[in-house]
PDB file of C-alpha atoms in Angstrom:
ATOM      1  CA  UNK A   1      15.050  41.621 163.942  1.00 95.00           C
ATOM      2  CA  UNK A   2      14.293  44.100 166.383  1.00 97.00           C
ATOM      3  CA  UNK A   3      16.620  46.847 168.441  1.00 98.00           C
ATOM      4  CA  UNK A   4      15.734  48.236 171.705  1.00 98.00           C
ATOM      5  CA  UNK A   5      18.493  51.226 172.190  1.00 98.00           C
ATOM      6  CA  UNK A   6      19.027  52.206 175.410  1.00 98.00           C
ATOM      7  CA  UNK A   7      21.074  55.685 175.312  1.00 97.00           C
ATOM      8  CA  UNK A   8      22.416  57.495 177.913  1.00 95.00           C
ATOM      9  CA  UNK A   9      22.330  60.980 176.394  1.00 94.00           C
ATOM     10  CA  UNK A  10      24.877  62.642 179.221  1.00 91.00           C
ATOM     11  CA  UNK A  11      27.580  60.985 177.828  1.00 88.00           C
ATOM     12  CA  UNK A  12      29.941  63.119 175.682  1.00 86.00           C
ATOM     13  CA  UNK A  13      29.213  62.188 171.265  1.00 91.00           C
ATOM     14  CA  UNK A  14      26.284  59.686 172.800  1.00 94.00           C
ATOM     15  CA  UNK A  15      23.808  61.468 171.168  1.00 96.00           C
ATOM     16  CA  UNK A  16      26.007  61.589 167.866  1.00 96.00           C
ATOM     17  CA  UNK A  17      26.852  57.471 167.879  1.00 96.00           C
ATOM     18  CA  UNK A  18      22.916  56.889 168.730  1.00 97.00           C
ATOM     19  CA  UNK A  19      21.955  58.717 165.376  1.00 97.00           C
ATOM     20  CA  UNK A  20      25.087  57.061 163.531  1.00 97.00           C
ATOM     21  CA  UNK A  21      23.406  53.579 165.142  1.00 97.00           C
ATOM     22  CA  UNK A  22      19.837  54.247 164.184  1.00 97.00           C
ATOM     23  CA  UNK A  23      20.931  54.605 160.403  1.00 97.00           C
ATOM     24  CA  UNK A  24      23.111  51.891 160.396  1.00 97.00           C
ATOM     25  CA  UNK A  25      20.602  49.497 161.949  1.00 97.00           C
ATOM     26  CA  UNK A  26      17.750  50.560 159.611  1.00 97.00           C
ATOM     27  CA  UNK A  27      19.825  50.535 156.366  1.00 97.00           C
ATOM     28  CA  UNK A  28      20.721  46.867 157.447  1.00 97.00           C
ATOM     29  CA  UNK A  29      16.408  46.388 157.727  1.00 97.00           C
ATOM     30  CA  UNK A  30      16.382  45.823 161.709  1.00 97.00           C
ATOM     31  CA  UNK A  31      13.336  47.344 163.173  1.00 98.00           C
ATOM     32  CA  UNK A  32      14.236  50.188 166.169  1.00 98.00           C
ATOM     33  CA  UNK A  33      12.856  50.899 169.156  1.00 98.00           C
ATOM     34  CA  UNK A  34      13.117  53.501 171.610  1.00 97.00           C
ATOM     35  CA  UNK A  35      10.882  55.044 173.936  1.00 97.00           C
ATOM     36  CA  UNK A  36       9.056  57.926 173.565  1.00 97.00           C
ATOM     37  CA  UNK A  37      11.081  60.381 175.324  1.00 96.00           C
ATOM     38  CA  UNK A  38      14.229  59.069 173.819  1.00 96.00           C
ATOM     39  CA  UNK A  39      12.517  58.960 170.391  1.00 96.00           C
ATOM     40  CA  UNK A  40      11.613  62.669 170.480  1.00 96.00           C
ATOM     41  CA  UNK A  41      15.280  63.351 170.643  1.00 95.00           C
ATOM     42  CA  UNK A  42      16.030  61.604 167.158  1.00 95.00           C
ATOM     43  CA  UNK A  43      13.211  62.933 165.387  1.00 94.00           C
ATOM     44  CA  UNK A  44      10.693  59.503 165.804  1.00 93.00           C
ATOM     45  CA  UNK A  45      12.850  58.138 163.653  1.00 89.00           C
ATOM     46  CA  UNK A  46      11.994  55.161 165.353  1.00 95.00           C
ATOM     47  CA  UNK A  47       9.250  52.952 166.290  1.00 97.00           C
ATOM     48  CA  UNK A  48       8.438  53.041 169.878  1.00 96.00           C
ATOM     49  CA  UNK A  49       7.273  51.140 173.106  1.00 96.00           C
ATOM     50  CA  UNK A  50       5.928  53.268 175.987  1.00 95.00           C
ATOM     51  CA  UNK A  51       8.080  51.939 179.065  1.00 97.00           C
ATOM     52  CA  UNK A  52      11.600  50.438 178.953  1.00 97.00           C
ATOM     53  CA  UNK A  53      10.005  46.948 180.288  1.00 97.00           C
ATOM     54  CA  UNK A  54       7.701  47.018 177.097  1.00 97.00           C
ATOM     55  CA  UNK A  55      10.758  47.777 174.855  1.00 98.00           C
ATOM     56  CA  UNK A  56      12.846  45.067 176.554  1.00 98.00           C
ATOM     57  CA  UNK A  57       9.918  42.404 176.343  1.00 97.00           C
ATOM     58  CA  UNK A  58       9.398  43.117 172.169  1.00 97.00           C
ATOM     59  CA  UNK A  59      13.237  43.313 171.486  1.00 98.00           C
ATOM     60  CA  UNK A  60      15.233  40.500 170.056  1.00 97.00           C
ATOM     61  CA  UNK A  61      18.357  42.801 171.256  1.00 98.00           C
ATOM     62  CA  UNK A  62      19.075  45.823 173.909  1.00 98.00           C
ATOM     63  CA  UNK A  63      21.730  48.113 173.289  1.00 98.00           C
ATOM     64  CA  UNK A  64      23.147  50.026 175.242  1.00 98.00           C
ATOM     65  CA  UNK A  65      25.100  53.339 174.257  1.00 97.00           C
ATOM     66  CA  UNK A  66      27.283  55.084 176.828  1.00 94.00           C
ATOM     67  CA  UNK A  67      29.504  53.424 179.518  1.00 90.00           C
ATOM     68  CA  UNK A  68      29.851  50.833 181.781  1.00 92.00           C
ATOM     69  CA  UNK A  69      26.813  52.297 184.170  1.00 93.00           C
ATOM     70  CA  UNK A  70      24.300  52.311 181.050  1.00 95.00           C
ATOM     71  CA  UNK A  71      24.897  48.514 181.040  1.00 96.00           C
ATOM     72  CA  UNK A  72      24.018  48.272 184.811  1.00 96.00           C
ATOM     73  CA  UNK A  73      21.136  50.299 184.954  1.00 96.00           C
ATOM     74  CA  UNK A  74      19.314  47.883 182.443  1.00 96.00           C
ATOM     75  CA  UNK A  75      20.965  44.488 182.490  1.00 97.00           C
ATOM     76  CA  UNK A  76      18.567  43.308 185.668  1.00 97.00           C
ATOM     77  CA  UNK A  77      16.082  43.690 183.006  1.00 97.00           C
ATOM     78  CA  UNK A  78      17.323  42.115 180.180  1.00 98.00           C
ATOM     79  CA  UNK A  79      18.310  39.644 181.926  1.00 98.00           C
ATOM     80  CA  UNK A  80      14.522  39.202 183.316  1.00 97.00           C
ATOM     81  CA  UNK A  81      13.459  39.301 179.925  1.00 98.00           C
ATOM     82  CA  UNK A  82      16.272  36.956 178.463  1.00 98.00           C
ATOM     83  CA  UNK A  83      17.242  39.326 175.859  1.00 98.00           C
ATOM     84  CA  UNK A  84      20.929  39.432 174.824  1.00 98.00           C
ATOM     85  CA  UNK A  85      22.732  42.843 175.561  1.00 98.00           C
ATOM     86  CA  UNK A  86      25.126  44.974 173.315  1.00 97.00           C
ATOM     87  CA  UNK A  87      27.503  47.281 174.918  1.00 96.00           C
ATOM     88  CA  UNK A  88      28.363  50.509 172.683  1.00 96.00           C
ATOM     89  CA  UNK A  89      31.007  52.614 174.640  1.00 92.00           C
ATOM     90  CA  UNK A  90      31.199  56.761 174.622  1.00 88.00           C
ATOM     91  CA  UNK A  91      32.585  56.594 177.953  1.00 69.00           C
ATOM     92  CA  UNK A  92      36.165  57.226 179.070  1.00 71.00           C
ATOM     93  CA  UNK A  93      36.993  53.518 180.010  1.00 68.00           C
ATOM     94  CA  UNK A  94      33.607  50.841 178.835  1.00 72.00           C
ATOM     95  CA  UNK A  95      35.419  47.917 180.043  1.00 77.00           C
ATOM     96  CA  UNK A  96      31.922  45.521 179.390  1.00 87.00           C
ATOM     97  CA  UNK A  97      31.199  47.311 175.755  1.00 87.00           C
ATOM     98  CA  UNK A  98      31.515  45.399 172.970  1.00 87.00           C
ATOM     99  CA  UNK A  99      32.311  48.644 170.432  1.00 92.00           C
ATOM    100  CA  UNK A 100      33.378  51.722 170.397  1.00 90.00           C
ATOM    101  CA  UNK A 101      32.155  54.225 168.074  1.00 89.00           C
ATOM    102  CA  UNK A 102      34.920  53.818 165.314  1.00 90.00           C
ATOM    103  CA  UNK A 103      33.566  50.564 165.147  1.00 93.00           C
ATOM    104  CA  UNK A 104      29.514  50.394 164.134  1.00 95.00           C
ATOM    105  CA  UNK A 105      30.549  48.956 160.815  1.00 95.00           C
ATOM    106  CA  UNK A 106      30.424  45.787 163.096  1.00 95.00           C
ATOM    107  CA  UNK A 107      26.701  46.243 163.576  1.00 96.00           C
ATOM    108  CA  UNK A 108      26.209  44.214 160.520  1.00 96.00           C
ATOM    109  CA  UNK A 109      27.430  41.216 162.762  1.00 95.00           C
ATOM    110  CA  UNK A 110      24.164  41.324 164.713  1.00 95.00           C
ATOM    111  CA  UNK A 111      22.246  40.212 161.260  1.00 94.00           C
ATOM    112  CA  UNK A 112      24.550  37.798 159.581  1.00 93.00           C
ATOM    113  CA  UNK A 113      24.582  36.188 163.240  1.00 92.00           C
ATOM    114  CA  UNK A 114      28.304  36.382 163.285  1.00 92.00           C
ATOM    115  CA  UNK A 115      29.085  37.388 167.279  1.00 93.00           C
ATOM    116  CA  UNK A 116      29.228  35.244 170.455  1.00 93.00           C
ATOM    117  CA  UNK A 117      27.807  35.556 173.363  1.00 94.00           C
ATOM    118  CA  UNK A 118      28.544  34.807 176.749  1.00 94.00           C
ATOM    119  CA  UNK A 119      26.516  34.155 179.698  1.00 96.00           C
ATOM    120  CA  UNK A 120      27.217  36.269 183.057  1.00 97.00           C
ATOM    121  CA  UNK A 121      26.589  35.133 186.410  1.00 98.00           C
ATOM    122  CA  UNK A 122      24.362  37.197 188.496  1.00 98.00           C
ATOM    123  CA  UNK A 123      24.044  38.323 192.492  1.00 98.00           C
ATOM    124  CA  UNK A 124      20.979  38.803 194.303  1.00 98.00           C
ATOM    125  CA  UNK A 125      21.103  40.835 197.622  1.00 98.00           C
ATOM    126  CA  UNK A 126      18.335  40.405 200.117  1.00 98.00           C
ATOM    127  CA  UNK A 127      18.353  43.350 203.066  1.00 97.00           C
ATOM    128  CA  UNK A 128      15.918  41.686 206.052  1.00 97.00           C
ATOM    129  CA  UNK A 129      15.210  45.043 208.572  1.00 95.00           C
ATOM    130  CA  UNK A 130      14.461  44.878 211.920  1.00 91.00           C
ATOM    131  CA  UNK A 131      10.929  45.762 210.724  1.00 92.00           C
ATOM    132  CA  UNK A 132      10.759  42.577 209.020  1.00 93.00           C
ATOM    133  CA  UNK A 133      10.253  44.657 205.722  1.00 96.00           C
ATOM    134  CA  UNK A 134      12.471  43.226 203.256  1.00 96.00           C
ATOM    135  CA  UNK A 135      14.642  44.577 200.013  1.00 96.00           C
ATOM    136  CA  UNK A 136      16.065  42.353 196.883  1.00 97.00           C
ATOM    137  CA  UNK A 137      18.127  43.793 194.302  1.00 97.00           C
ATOM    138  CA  UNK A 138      19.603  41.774 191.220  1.00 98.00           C
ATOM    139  CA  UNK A 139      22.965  42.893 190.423  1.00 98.00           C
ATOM    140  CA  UNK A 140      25.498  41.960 187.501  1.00 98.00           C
ATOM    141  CA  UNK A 141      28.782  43.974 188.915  1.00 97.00           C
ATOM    142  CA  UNK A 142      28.654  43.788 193.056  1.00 98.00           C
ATOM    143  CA  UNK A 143      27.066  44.653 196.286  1.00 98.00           C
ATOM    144  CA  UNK A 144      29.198  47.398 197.899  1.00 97.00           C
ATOM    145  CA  UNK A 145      28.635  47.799 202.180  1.00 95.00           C
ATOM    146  CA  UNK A 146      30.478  50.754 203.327  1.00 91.00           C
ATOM    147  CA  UNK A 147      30.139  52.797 206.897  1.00 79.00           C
ATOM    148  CA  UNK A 148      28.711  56.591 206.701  1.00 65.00           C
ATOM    149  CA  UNK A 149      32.524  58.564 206.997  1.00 59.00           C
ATOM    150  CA  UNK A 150      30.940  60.745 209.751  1.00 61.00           C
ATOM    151  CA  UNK A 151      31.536  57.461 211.403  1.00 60.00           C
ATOM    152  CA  UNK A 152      34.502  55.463 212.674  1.00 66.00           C
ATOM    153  CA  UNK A 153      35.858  51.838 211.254  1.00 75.00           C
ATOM    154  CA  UNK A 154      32.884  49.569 211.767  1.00 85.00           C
ATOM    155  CA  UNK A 155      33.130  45.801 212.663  1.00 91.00           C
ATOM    156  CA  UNK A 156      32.425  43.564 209.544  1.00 94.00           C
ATOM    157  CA  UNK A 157      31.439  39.504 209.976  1.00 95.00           C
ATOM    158  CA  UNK A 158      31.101  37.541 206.815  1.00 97.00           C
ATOM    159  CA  UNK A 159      29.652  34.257 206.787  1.00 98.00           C
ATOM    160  CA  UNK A 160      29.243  31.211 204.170  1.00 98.00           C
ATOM    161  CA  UNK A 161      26.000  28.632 204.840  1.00 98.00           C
ATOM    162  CA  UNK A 162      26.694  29.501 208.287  1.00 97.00           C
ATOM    163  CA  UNK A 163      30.070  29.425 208.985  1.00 97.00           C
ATOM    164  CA  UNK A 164      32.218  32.948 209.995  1.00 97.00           C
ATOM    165  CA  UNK A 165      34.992  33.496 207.259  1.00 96.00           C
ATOM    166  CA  UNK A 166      35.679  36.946 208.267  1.00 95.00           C
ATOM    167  CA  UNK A 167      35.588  38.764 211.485  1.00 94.00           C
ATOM    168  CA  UNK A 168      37.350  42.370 211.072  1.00 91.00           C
ATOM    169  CA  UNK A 169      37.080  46.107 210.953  1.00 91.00           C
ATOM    170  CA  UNK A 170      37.003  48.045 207.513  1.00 91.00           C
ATOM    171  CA  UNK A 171      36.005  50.627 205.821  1.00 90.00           C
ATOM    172  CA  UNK A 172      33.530  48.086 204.030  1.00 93.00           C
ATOM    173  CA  UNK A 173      33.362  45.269 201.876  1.00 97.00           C
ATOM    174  CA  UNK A 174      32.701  44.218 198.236  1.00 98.00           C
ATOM    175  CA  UNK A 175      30.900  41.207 196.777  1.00 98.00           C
ATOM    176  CA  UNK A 176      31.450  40.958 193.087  1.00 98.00           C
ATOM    177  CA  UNK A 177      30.621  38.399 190.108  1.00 98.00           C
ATOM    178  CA  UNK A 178      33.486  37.766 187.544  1.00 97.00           C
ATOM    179  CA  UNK A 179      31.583  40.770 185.881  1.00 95.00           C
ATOM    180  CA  UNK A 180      32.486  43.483 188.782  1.00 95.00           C
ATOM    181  CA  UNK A 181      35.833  41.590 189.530  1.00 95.00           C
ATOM    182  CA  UNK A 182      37.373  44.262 187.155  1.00 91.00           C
ATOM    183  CA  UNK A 183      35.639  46.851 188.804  1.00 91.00           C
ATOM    184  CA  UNK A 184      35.930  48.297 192.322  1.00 94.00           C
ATOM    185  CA  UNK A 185      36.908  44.894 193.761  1.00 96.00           C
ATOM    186  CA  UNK A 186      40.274  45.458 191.394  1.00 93.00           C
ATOM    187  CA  UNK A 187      41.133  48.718 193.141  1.00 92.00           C
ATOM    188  CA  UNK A 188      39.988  47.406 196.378  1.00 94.00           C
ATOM    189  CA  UNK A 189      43.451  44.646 195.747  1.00 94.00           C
ATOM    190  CA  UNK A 190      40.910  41.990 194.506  1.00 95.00           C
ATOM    191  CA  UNK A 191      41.751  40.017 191.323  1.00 94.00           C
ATOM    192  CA  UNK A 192      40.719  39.901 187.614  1.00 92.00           C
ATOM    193  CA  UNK A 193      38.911  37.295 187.035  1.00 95.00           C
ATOM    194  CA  UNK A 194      37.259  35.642 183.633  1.00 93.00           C
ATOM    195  CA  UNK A 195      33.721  37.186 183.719  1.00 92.00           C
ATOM    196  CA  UNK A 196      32.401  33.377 182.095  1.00 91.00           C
ATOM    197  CA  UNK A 197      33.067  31.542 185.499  1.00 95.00           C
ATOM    198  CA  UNK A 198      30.620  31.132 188.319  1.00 97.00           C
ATOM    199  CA  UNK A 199      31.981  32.597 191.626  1.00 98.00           C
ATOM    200  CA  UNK A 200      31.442  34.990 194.308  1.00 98.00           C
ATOM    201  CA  UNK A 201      34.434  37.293 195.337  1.00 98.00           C
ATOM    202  CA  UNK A 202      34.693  38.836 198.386  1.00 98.00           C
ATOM    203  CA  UNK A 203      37.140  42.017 199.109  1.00 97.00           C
ATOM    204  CA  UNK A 204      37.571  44.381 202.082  1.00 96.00           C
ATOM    205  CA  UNK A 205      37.632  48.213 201.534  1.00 94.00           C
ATOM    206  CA  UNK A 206      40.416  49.571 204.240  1.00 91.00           C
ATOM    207  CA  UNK A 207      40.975  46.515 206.517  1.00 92.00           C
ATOM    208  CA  UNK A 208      42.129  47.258 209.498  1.00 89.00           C
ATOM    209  CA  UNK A 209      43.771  44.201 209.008  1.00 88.00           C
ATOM    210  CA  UNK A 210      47.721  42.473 207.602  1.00 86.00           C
ATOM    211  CA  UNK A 211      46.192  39.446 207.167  1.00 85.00           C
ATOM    212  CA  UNK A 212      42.775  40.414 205.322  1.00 90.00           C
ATOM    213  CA  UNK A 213      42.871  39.147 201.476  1.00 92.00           C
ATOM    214  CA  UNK A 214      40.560  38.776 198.669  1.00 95.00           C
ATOM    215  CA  UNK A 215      38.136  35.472 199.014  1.00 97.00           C
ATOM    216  CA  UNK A 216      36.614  33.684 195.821  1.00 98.00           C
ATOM    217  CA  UNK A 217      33.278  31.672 197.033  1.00 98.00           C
ATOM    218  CA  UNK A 218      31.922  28.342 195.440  1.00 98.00           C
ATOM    219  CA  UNK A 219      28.599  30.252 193.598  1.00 97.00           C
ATOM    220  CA  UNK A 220      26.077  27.563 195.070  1.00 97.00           C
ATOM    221  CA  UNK A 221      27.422  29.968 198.786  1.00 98.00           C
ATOM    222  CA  UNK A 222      24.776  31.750 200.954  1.00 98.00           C
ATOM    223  CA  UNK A 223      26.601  34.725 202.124  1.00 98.00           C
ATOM    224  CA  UNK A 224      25.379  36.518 204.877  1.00 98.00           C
ATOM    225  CA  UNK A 225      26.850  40.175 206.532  1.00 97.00           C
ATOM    226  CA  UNK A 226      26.315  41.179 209.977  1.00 94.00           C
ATOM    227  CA  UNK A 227      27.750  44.357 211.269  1.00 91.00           C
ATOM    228  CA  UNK A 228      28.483  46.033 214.732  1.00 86.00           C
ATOM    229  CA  UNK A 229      27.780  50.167 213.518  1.00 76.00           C
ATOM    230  CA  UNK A 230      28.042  53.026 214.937  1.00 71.00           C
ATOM    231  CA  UNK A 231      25.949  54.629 212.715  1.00 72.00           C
ATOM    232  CA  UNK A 232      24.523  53.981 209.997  1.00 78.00           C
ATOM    233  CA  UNK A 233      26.010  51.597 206.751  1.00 88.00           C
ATOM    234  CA  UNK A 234      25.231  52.268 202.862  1.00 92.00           C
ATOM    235  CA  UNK A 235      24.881  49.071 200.532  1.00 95.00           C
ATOM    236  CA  UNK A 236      24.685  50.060 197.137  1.00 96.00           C
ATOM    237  CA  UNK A 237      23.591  47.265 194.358  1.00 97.00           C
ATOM    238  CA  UNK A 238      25.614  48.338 191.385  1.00 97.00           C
ATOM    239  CA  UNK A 239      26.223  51.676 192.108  1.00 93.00           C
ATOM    240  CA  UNK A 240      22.577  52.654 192.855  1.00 93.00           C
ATOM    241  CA  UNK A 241      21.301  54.994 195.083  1.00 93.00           C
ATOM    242  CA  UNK A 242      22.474  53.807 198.829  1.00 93.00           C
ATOM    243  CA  UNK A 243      20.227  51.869 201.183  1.00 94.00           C
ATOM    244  CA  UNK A 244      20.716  52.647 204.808  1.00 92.00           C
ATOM    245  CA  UNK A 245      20.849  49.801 207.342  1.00 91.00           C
ATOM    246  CA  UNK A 246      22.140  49.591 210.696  1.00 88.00           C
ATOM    247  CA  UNK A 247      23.503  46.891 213.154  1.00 88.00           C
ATOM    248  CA  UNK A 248      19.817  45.458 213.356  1.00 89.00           C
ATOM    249  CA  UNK A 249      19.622  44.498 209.676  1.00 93.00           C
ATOM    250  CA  UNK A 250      20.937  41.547 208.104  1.00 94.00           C
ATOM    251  CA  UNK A 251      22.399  41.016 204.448  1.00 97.00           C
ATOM    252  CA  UNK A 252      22.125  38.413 201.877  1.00 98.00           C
ATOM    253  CA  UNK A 253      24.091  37.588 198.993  1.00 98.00           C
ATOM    254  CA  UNK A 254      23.662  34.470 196.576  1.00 98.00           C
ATOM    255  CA  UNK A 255      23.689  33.709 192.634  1.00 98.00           C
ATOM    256  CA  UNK A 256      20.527  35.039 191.044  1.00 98.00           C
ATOM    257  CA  UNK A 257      18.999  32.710 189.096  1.00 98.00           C
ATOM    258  CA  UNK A 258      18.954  34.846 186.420  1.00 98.00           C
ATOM    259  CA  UNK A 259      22.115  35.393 184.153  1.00 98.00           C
ATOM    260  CA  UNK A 260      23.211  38.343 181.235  1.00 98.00           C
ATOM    261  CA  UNK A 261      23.706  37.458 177.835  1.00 97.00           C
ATOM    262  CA  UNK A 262      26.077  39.854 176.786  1.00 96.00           C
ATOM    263  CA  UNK A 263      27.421  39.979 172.597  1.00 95.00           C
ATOM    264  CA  UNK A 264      30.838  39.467 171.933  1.00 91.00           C
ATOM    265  CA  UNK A 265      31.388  41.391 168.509  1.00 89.00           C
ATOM    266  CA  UNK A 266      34.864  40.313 167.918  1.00 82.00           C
ATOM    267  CA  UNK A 267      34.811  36.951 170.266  1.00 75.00           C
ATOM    268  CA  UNK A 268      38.135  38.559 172.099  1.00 70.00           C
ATOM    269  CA  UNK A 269      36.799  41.222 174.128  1.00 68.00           C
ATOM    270  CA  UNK A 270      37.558  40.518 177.451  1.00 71.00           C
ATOM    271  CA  UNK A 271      41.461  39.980 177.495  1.00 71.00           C
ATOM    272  CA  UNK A 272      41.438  42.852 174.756  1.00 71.00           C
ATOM    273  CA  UNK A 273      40.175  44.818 177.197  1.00 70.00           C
ATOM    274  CA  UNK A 274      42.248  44.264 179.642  1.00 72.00           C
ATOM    275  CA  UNK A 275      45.572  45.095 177.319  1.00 68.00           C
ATOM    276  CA  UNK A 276      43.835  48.258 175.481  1.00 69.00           C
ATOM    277  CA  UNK A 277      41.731  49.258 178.787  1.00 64.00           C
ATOM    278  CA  UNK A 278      42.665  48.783 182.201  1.00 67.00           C
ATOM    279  CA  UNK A 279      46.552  48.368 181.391  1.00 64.00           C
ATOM    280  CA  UNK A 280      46.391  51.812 179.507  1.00 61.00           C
ATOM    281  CA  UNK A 281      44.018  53.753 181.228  1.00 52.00           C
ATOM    282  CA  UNK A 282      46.260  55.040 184.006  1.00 45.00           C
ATOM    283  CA  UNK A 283      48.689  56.713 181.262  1.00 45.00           C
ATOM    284  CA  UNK A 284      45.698  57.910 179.343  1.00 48.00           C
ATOM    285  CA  UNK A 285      44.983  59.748 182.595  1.00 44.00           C
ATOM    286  CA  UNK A 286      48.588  61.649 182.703  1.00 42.00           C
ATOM    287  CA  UNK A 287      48.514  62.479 179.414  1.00 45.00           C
ATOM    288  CA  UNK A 288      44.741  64.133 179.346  1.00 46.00           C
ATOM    289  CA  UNK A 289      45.755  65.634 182.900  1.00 45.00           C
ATOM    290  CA  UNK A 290      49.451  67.494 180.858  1.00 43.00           C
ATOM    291  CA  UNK A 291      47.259  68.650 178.555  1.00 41.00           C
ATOM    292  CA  UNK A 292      45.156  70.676 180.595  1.00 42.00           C
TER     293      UNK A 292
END
């Protein structure tokens, strides 16, 4: 078997649970990999690939070690590459990781086979400019389309295979998968829901609105966004560097045809999550804040 790991080394004790990781997996007989510059940090004690798409493509497993954002930053590619994805959290919350550091002893799982998996539905975003260039992005949380704050509300009209659903001012919207439902489309007043469905949710950031709720699409959906701007809008594709458009671009949103296969160490992760993890956090919040 062989382990692509995929650190992200400006995480507090990352650098610590990647070197506890790296023993673990080798005393168990699984081939590493890393790339080079990643390598140098540990010493080559692993063998290497020269680009992340090289490591990805030779892997029989990618994982990840940091928080929720390490996971999005390479899950477009492992889904590309079909490669199943293990989430290690050293992050504050790591609602998508499968461990935490207390628990690598659970590595052992990946070789004796004993994990499940589950498949996660997928967005792709198309931007078409004015221009007629075009932009695609593959997401596995959500598209976010918010207005520049220099700017005032800006008007917002969703539509489904051609039919207007929504027609309001905001301060933006949100389209999530099951994946990102637990993400900004919860604080945004959207709901949880179980990341193994197929469905597109749609929330509004700041409606100017009493009537504005939370929308759950059929997946199959073309979603298209047209807005009336002031200035100019950001869309971000899981939390990426913002794209600018303006009242002359269009958006669209539909299932990707490709789809994450993310490990399940303990086959409970999700709803554990939700008990140990988002019911908890705000608390865990107080309580670091008194002890400052």
């Amino acid at each position: 078997m062989t382990v692509f790991i995929y650190p992200n080394l400006e995480k507090l004790h990352s650098e610590e649970c990647t070197a506890e990781v790296i023993e673990i997996l080798k005393s168990l007989g699984v081939t590493v990999l890393m790339t080079p510059d990643t390598n140098l940090v540990f010493g080559g004690n692993a063998n290497e690939a020269e680009t992340i798409n090289q490591a990805i493509s030779m892997c029989d497993i990618v994982i990840t070690i940091g928080g929720d954002g390490t996971i999005l930053k390479i899950a477009s590619l492992a889904a590309k590459y079909k490669k199943k994805l293990l989430g290690i959290n050293c992050g504050r919350l790591g609602f998508m990781a499968s461990l935490e550091r207390s628990e690598l002893d659970c590595l052992k799982n990946l070789c004796s086979g004993e994990y499940k998996t589950e498949r996660r539905m997928m967005l792709d975003v198309t931007i078409k400019f004015r221009n007629g260039e075009e932009i695609s992005e593959t997401v596995l949380n959500d598209v976010v389309i918010t207005h520049d704050f220099k700017e005032s509300l800006n008007d917002f009209t969703v539509l489904a295979d051609g039919i207007v659903v929504s027609h309001l001012r905001a301060d933006g919207l949100i389209f999530s998968t099951p994946t990102g439902a637990s993400a900004y489309a919860l604080s945004a007043g959207g709901p949880l829901i179980e990341p193994s469905m197929d469905c597109i949710e749609f929330t509004h950031i700041c409606p100017h609105s009493l009537s504005a709720r939370a929308m759950i699409f059929d997946p199959n959906k073309l979603i298209e966004v047209r807005t009336k701007a002031a200035g100019q809008i950001a869309l971000r594709a899981d939390g990426a560097e913002a794209i600018s458009i303006t009242s002359d671009d269009s958006i669209f949103i539909r299932k990707s045809d490709l789809s994450l296969s993310v490990i399940d160490i303990h086959g409970d992760n999700y709803f554990k999550s939700i008990s140990t993890k988002l019911m908890n956090n705000a608390k865990e919040v107080y309580e670091e804040a008194d002890d400052r």
